[in-house]
Coordinates of C-alpha atoms in Angstrom, one line a residue:
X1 CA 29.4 41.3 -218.3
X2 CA 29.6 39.9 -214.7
X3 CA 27.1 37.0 -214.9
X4 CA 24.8 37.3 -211.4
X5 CA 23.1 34.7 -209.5
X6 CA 19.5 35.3 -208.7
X7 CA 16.2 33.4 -207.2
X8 CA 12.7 33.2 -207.0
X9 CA 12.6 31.2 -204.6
X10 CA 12.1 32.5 -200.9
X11 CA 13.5 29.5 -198.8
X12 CA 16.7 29.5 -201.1
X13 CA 19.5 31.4 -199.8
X14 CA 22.4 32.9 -201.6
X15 CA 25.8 30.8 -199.9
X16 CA 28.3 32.1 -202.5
X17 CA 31.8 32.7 -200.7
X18 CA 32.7 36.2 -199.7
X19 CA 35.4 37.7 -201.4
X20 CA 36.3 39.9 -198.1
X21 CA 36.9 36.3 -196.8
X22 CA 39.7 35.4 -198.3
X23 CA 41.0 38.8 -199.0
X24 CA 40.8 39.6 -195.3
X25 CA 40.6 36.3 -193.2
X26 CA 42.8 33.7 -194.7
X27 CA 45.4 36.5 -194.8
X28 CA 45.3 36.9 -191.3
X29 CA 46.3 33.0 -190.7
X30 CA 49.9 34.2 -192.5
X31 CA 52.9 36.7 -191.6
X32 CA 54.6 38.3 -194.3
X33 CA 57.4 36.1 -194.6
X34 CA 54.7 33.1 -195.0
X35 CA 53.4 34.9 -197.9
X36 CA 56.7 35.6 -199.6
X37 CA 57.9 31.8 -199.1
X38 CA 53.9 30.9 -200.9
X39 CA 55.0 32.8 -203.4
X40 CA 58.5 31.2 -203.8
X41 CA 56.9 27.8 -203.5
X42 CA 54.9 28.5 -206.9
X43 CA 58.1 29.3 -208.2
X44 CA 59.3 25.4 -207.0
X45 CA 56.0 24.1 -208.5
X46 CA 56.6 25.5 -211.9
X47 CA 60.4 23.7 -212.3
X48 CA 58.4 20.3 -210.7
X49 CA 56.2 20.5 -213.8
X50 CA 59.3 20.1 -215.9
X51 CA 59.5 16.6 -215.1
X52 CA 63.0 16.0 -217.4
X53 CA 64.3 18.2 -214.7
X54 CA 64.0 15.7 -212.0
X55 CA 66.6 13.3 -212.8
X56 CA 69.7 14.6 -212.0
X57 CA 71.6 15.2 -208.2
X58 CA 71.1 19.4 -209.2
X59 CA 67.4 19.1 -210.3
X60 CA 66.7 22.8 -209.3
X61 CA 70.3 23.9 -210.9
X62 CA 69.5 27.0 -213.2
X63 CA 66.5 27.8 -211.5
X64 CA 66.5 31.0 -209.8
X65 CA 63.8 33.5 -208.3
X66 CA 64.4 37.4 -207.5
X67 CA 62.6 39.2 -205.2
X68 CA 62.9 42.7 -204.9
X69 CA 60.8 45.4 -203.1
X70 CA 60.5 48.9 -201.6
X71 CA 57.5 50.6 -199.6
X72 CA 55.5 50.6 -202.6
X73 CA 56.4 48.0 -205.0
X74 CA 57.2 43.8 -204.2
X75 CA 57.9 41.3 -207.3
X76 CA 59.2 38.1 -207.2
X77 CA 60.7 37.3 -210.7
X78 CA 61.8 33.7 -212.2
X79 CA 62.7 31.6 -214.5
X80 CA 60.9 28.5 -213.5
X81 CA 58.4 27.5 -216.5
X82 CA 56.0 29.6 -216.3
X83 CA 52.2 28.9 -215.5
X84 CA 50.9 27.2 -218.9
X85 CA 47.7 28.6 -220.2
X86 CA 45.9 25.2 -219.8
X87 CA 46.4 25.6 -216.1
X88 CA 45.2 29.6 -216.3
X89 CA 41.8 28.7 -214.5
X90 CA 42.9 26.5 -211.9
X91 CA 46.1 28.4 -211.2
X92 CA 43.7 31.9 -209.9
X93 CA 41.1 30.0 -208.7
X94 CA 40.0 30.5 -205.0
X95 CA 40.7 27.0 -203.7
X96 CA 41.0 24.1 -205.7
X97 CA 38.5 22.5 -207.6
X98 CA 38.0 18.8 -207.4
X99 CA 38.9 18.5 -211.2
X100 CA 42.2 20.2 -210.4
X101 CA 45.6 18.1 -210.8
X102 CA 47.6 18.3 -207.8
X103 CA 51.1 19.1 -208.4
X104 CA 52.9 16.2 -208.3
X105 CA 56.1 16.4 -205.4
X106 CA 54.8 19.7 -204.4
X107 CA 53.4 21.1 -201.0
X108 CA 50.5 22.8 -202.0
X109 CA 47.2 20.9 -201.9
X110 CA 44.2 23.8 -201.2
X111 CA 44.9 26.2 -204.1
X112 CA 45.2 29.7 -201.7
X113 CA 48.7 30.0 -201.5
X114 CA 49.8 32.8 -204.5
X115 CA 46.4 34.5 -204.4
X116 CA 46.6 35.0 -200.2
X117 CA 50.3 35.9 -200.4
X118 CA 49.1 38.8 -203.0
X119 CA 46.2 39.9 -200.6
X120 CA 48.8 39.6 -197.9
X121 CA 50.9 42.2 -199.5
X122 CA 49.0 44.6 -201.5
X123 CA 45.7 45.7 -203.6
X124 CA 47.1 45.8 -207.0
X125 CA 48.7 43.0 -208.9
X126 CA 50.2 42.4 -212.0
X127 CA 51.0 38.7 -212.7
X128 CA 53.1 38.0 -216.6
X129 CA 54.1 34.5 -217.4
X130 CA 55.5 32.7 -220.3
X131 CA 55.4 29.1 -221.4
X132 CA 56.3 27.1 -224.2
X133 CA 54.8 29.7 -226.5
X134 CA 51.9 31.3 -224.1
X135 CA 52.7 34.5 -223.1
X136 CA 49.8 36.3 -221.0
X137 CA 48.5 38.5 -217.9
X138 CA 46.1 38.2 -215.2
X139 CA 45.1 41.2 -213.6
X140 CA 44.1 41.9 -209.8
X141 CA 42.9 45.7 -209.1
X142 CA 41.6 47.0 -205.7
X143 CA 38.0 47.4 -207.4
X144 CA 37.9 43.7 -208.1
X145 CA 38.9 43.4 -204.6
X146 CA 35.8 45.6 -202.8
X147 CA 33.6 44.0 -205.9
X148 CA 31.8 41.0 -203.9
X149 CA 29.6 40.1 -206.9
X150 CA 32.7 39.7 -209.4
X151 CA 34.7 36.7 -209.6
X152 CA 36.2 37.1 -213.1
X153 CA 39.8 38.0 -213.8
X154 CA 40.6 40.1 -216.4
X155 CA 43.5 38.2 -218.7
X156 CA 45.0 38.6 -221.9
X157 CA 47.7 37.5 -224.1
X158 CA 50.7 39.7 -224.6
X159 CA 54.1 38.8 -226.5
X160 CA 57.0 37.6 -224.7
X161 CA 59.0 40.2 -223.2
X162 CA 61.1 37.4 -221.6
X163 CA 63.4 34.6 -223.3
X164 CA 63.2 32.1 -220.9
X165 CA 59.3 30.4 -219.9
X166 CA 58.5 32.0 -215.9
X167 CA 56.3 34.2 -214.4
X168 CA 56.8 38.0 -212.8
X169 CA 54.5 38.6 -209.9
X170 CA 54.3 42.3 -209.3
X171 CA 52.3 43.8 -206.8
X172 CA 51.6 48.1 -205.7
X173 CA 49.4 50.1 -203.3
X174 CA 50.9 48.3 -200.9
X175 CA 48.7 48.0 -197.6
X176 CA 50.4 50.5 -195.2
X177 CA 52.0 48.0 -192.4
X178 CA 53.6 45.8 -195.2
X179 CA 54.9 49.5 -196.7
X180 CA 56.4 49.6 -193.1
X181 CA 58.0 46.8 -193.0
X182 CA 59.4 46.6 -196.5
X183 CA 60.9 50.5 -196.7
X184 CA 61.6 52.0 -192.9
X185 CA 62.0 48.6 -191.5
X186 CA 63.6 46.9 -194.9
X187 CA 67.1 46.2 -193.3
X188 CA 65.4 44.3 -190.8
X189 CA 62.7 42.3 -192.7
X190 CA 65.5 41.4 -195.6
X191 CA 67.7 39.7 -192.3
X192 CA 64.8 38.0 -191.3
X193 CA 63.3 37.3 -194.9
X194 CA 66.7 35.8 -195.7
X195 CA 67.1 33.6 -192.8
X196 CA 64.3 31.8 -193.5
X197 CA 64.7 31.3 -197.2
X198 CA 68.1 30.1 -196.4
X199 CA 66.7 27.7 -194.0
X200 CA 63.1 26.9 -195.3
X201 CA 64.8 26.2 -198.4
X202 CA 68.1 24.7 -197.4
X203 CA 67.6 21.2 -199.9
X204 CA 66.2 23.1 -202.7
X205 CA 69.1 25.8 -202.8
X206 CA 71.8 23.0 -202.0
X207 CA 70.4 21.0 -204.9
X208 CA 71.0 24.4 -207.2
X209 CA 68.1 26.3 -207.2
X210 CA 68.9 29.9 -206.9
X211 CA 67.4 32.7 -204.7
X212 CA 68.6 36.8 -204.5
X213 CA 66.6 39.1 -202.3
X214 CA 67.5 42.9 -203.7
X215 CA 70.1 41.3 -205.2
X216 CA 71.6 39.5 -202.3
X217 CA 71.8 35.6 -203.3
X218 CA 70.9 33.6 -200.6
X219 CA 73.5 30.9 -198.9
X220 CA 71.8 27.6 -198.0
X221 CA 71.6 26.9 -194.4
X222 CA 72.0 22.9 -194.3
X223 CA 71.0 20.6 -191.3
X224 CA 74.1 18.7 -190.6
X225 CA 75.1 15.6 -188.1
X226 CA 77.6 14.6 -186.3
X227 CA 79.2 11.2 -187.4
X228 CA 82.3 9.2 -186.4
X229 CA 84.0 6.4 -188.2
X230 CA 81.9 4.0 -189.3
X231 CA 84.4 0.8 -188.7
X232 CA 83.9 1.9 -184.9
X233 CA 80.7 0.5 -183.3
X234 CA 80.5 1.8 -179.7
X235 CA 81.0 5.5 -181.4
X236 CA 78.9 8.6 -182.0
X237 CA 76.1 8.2 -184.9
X238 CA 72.8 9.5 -185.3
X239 CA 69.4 7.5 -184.5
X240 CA 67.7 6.9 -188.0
X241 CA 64.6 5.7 -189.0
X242 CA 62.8 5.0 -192.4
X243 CA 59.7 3.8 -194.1
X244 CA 57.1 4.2 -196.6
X245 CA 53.7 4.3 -195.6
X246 CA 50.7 5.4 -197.3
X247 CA 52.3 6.9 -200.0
X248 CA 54.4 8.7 -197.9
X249 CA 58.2 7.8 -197.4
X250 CA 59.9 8.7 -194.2
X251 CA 63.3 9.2 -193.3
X252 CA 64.0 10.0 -189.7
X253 CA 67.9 11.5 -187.6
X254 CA 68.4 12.6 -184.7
X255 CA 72.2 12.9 -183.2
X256 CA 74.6 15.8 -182.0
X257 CA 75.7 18.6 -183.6
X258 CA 78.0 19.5 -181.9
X259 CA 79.9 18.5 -178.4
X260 CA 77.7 19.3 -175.0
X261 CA 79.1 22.2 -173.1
X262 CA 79.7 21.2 -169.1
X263 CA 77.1 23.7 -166.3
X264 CA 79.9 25.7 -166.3
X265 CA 80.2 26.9 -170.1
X266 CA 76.8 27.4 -169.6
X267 CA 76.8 29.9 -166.6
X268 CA 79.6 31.5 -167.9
X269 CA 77.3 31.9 -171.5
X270 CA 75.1 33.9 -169.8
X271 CA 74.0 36.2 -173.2
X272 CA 74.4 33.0 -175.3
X273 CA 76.7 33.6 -177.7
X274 CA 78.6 30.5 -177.3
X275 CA 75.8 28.2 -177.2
X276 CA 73.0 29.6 -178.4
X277 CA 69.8 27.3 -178.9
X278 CA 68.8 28.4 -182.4
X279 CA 70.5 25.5 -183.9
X280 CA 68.8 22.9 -181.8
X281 CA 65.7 21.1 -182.2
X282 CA 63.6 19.3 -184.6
X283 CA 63.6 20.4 -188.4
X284 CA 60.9 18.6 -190.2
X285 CA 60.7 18.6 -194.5
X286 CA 58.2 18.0 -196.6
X287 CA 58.8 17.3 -200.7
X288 CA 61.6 19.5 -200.0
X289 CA 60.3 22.4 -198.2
X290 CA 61.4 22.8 -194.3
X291 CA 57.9 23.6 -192.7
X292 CA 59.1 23.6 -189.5
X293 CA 63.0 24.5 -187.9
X294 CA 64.1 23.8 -185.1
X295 CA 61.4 23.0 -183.1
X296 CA 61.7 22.4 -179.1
X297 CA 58.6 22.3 -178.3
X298 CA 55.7 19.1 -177.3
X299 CA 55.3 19.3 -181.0
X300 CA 58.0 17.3 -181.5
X301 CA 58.1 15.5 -178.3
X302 CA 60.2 17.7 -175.7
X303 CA 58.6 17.7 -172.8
X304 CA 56.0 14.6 -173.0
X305 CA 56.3 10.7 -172.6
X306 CA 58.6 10.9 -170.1
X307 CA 61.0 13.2 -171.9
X308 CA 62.0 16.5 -170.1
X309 CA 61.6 19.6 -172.0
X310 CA 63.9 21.1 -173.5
X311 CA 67.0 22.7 -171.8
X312 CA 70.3 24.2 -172.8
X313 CA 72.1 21.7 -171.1
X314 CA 70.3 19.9 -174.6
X315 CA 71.8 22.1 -176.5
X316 CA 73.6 20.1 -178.7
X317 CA 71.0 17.6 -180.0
X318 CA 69.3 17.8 -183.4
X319 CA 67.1 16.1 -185.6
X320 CA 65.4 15.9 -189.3
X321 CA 62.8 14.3 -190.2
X322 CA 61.7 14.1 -194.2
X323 CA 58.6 13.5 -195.3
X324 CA 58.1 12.5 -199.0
X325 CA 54.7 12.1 -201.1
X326 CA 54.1 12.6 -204.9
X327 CA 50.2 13.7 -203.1
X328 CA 51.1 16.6 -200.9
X329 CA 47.6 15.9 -199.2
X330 CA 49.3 12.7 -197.5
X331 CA 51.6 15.2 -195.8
X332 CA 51.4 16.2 -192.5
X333 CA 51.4 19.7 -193.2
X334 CA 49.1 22.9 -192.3
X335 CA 47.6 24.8 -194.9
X336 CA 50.0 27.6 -194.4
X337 CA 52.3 25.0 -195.1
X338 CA 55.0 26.6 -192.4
X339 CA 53.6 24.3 -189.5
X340 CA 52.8 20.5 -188.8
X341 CA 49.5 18.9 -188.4
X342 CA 49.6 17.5 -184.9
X343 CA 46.8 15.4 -185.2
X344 CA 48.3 13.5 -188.9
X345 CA 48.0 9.7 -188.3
X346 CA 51.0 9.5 -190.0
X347 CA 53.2 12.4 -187.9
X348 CA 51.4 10.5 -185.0
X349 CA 53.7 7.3 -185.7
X350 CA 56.6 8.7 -186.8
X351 CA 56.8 11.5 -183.5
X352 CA 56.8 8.1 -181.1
X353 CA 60.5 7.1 -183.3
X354 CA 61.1 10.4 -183.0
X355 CA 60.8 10.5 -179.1
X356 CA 62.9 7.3 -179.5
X357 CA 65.7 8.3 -180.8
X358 CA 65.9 11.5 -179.0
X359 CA 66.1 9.9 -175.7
X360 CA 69.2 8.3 -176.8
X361 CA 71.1 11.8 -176.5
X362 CA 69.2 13.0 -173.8
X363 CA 70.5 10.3 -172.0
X364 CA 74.4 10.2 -173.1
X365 CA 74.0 13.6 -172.2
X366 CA 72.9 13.6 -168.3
X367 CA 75.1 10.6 -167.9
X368 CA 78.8 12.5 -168.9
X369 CA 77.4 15.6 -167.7
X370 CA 77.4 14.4 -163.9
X371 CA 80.2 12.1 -164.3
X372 CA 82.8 14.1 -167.0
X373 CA 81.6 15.7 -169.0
X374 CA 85.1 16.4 -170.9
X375 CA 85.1 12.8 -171.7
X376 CA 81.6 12.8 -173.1
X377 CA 82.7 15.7 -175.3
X378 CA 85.8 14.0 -176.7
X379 CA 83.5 11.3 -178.0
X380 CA 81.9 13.7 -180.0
X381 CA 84.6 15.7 -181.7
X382 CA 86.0 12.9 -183.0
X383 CA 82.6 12.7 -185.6
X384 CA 82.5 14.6 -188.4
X385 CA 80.0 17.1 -188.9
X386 CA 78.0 15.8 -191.8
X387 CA 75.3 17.7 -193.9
X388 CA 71.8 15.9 -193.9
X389 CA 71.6 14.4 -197.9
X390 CA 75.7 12.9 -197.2
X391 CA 74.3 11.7 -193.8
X392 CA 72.1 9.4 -196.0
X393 CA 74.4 7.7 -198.4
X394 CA 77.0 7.0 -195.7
X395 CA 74.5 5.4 -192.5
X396 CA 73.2 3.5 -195.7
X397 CA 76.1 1.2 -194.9
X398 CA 75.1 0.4 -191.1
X399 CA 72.8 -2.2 -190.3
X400 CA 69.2 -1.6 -190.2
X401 CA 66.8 -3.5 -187.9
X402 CA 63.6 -4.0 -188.8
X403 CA 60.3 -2.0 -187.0
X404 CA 57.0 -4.5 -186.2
X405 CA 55.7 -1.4 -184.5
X406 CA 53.7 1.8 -185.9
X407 CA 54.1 2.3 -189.6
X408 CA 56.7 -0.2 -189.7
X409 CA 60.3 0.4 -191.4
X410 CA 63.7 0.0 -190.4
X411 CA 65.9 1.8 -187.8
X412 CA 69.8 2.5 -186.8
X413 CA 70.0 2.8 -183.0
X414 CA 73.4 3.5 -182.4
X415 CA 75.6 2.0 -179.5
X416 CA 76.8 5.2 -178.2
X417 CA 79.8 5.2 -175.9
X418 CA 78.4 5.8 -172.0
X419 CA 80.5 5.7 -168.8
X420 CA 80.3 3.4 -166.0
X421 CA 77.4 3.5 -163.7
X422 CA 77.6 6.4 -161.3
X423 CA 78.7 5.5 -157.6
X424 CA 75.4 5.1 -155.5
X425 CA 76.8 7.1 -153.2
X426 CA 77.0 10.4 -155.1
X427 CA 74.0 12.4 -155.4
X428 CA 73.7 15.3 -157.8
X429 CA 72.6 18.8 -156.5
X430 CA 71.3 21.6 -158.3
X431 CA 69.3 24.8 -157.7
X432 CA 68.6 28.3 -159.3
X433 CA 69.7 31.5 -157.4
X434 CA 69.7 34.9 -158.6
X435 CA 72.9 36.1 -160.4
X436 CA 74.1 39.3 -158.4
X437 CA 73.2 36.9 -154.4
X438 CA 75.8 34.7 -156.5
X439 CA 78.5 37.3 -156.9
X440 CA 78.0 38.3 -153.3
X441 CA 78.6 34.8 -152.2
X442 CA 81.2 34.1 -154.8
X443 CA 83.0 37.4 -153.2
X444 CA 83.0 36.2 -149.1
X445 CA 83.9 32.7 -149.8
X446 CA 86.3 32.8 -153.0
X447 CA 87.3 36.7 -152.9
X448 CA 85.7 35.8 -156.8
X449 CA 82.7 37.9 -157.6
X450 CA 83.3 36.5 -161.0
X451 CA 83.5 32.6 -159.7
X452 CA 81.0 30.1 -161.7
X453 CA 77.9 29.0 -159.8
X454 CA 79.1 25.4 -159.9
X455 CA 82.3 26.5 -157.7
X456 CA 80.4 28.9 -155.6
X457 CA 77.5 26.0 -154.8
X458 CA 81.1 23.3 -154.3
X459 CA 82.3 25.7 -151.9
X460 CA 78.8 26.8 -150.0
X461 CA 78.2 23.1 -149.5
X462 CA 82.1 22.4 -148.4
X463 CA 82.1 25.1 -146.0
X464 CA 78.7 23.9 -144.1
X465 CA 79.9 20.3 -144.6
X466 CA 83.1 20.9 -142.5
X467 CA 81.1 22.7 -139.9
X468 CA 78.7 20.3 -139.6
X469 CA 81.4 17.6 -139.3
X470 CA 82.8 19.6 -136.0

């Protein structure tokens, strides 16, 4: 029997939750590849709970998750501890109680992340999970769902089907636009599901946790740095800054990726495809997780304290910033746990080194860039591109500076190589004109419809320069 609450009382009011709430609200704060990286962050939680795990480089090595789906069926299988049956209550609560242990290392601090990613998806759900011994099911039906008055969760112990401890999440009568998207559009959500495993989940996979969706294993996508010689001080190195603050440590790089392309590689790139934007930005982690990628907005500081906003003529500078904290509640993360929490004391401090240290590259940039540029991108290639957790170990050996400011900590501010001081009496021009008047001039001055903007402005500005001269 459902137990019911009732009153006698008229100036008492019933202010129970509504189940429609967070079966149709709190979904609607989510996409569909939110809810599918929820899910696989449970999957993360449950190898976290195996503490003896932890210790080595490859702490997620033989750990793996399997998501498969069609129009009417998703699952998301793994081998990751399962949910133990001491933990059965809290783990299907709605929200988290205030007797509930947080999981320690992990992002999850509200207790809505599995049970919106299954509303998210479908109506029915069948959850199986094995540990140590415990082998049992928790049922969600569509009549539960429409059932405002019951809060109870059919569950029952079963016998292991499965050898190793984990937990299957299957779920059916999926809600017609998710059918959509995961049978006639499947192609097209898989590419876009696996780009953001592959970058969401970049440290976790690198450090051997395994992901396949339909069978496809997913290739992490690491941040990565470029970094010259170390013996070399006037060379090209990333900004970094770390601390520990609050509970929270912080470890903070911001560099190149790769050389910056002159104005004309750019106007020649009209479409992109040779410097394309996707890989710039901020990336920011948390325990693990990337919550945000490449970000190149005010959120991160393009465009604000004196910084311009971001432009492809930036398109080669990157940074990572890591936040760590055994209490994900000291993290500056949203509850959907795929965004940042602008207003986080903490994000708050570390965005001003942030700014910092990106203004470093901003300005090596504008300063080859109007004097040569080929220069500025020799200095570069002669770095090595270096992936984010090697980055780590080998600045370790430069010399850190310590912060009075903020949250305090130490930083690396690099001495990177700039040319002299432009001649005061050069002045840099620049203007935006459409593309096909640019041909037409391009044509009747260079016989070059083809000719790059930069030449065709150098000869526009030559021409009425002589005449004026006359």
């Amino acid at each position: 029997m459902n137990p019911k609450t009732t009153t006698t009382h008229p100036d008492v009011v019933d202010a129970r939750p509504a189940k429609s709430f967070f079966v149709d609200m709190l979904t609607r704060d989510i996409q569909l590849i939110d809810a599918v990286l929820d899910l696989l962050d449970n999957c993360v939680d449950g190898i976290l709970r195996s503490a003896n795990k932890r210790a080595s480089d490859k702490p997620y090595k033989g750990f793996y998750a399997k998501i498969t789906f069609s129009d009417s069926i998703f699952s998301i299988h793994d081998n990751c501890g399962g949910i133990p049956w001491a933990l059965h209550d809290y783990a299907f609560k709605m929200g988290r109680p205030k007797d509930a242990k947080i999981q320690k290392g992990g992002v999850g601090a509200y207790g809505i992340g599995m049970k919106r990613a299954i509303f998210k998806i479908g109506k029915e759900c069948l959850i199986s999970t094995k540990n140590q011994g415990d082998s049992y099911e928790v049922k969600i039906s569509s009549d539960w769902i429409i059932d405002e008055d019951n809060w109870y969760l059919p569950t029952q112990k079963t016998k292991p089907t499965i050898k190793e401890d984990g937990t299957t999440v299957c779920i059916k009568d999926i809600y017609p636009g998710i059918s959509t998207l995961l049978g006639h559009d499947s192609n097209l959500f898989e590419d876009e599901l696996y780009k953001a495993v592959s970058s969401h989940y970049a440290l976790i996979i690198d450090r051997g946790f395994e992901v396949f969706l339909n069978g496809k294993k997913v290739e992490a996508k690491i941040p990565s740095l470029v970094f010259s010689d170390i013996k070399n001080k006037n060379s090209i190195k990333p900004f970094i800054y770390r601390a520990k603050t609050n509970g929270v440590e912080v470890y903070l790089a911001v560099g190149f990726t790769r050389p910056i392309p002159s104005q004309e590689e750019l106007d020649k790139d009209q479409e992109g495809k040779l410097f394309s934007s996707k890989d710039a930005g901020w990336t920011v982690i948390c325990n693990d997780r990337v919550v945000l990628y490449n970000d190149k907005s005010e959120l991160t500081g393009w465009g604000e304290a004196g910084l311009p906003s971001y432009h492809t003529q930036f398109i080669a500078i990157s940074g990572i910033v890591e936040f760590k904290s055994d209490d994900p509640r000291n993290l500056p993360t949203t509850t959907t746990k795929r965004g940042i929490n602008a207003n986080s004391t903490i994000y708050l401090q570390v965005k001003n080194k942030m700014r910092e240290g990106m203004g470093l590259f901003i300005n090596y940039t504008n300063k080859w860039k109007s004097i040569n540029v080929k220069e500025g991108k020799e200095n570069i290639k002669k770095g090595k591109l270096m992936p984010f957790e090697e980055l780590k170990k080998e600045i370790g050996k430069e010399q850190f500076r310590t912060v009075i400011k903020g949250p305090g900590g130490k930083q690396f501010r690099p001495n990177l190589p700039l040319p002299p001081p432009e001649p005061t009496t050069k002045q840099r021009i620049a203007f935006v004109r459409e593309t096909n008047e640019i041909k037409i001039i391009g044509k009747f001055l260079l016989d070059d419809a083809d000719a790059s903007a930069s030449k065709v402005g150098e000869s526009c500005f030559d021409r009425v320069l002589k005449e004026a001269r006359k």
